[in-house]
Amino acid sequence: MSVAQEIINLKAELPEQVTLVAVSKYHPASAIEEAYAAGQRIFGESQVQELRRKYEEIHLDGLQWHFIGHLQTNKVKYIAPYIALIHSVDSLKLLLEINRQGEKCGRRIRCLLQLHVAQEENKYGFTETECWEYLESGAWKNLKNVELCGIMCIATNTEDENLVRAEFRRASEFFQKAKERFFAGQDSFSVCSWGMSDDYPLAIQEGSNMIRVGSKIFGARVY
Ligand SMILES: *Cc1c(COP(=O)(O)O)cnc(C)c1O
């Protein structure tokens, strides 16, 4: 199926409250342009160098870039001027640097806190305890150039649906608790980013309202 047709089918299938991030990493500008022509506006990239290249190359009205991969603090400066949402904030050091770069370019940068819920060591993110303690500390309220907009997670890469569901559910419960305790009445804290090509239907059942879908739309990545 064509990229355009995948986008159209996926959008028709998604509940109204779910936002689609088309993950275009390792795919060329032409694939992004095809998705754009089919109405897609939000694109996710996971490497700064690749995103910088595409940002230079692609000029389309209303196109938004989301950063979804592990972000090194020394690279924040390259994307700070234009990034629409950073999904993958996985340390305080990173959040502080995003705030610093946001200040430099006069922006309030929207961020999600990445929770480590998977049973895999190689995944990044805060543990639930770390994340809760940080929110409890209130230190984030002093970061004037960062806007905390919600929670992101990546489930374990497994066929075990029950495990994946349980991980999404924990993220969803964490989001609800954090919303009530720290962001009550703040509409901006509203994003639950979980679900990829293989698990997005489960993710939506478990409260996701932003899915990050790559290979289902663009085909297999060439590594
Ligand atoms: C690559 C990637 C995706 C998309 O994965 P697919 O399985 O191709 O849909 C989603 N989220 C993150 C963080 C990724 O790195």
Tab-separated table of N, CA, C and O in Angstrom, residues 2 12 23 32 63 78 81 88 127 152 155 158 181 200:
chain	number	residue	atom	x	y	z
A	2	SER	N	0.401	2.309	-0.624
A	2	SER	CA	1.191	3.543	-0.680
A	2	SER	C	1.212	4.241	0.677
A	2	SER	O	0.346	4.000	1.522
A	12	ALA	N	-8.601	7.132	9.429
A	12	ALA	CA	-10.014	6.764	9.456
A	12	ALA	C	-10.310	5.838	10.635
A	12	ALA	O	-11.405	5.830	11.179
A	23	VAL	N	6.226	8.606	12.103
A	23	VAL	CA	7.660	8.497	12.417
A	23	VAL	C	8.437	8.248	11.128
A	23	VAL	O	8.390	7.166	10.547
A	32	ILE	N	8.102	11.839	3.246
A	32	ILE	CA	7.432	12.826	4.105
A	32	ILE	C	6.494	13.693	3.264
A	32	ILE	O	5.358	13.979	3.655
A	63	LEU	N	3.869	22.063	8.782
A	63	LEU	CA	4.498	20.802	9.181
A	63	LEU	C	5.145	20.984	10.559
A	63	LEU	O	5.818	21.976	10.813
A	78	TYR	N	20.410	22.493	18.718
A	78	TYR	CA	20.134	22.430	17.279
A	78	TYR	C	18.644	22.376	16.959
A	78	TYR	O	18.225	22.757	15.886
A	81	PRO	N	15.090	25.822	18.448
A	81	PRO	CA	14.361	26.921	17.809
A	81	PRO	C	13.041	26.511	17.152
A	81	PRO	O	12.198	27.370	16.909
A	88	SER	N	10.757	12.684	24.623
A	88	SER	CA	11.669	11.742	25.258
A	88	SER	C	12.578	12.371	26.303
A	88	SER	O	13.768	12.106	26.328
A	127	THR	N	12.250	6.139	36.179
A	127	THR	CA	11.372	5.164	36.840
A	127	THR	C	10.175	5.955	37.377
A	127	THR	O	10.237	7.189	37.518
A	152	MET	N	5.269	9.989	28.173
A	152	MET	CA	5.553	9.104	27.035
A	152	MET	C	6.126	7.810	27.572
A	152	MET	O	6.777	7.804	28.624
A	155	ALA	N	6.715	0.399	25.334
A	155	ALA	CA	6.497	-0.892	25.989
A	155	ALA	C	7.600	-1.879	25.607
A	155	ALA	O	8.331	-1.680	24.632
A	158	THR	N	7.704	-7.333	22.731
A	158	THR	CA	7.359	-8.736	22.990
A	158	THR	C	6.020	-9.077	22.353
A	158	THR	O	5.224	-8.191	22.055
A	181	ARG	N	-2.691	15.435	40.844
A	181	ARG	CA	-1.884	15.949	41.949
A	181	ARG	C	-1.166	17.253	41.584
A	181	ARG	O	-1.055	18.136	42.423
A	200	TYR	N	-0.190	-0.088	18.665
A	200	TYR	CA	-1.012	1.118	18.870
A	200	TYR	C	-2.486	0.825	19.209
A	200	TYR	O	-3.083	1.575	19.987
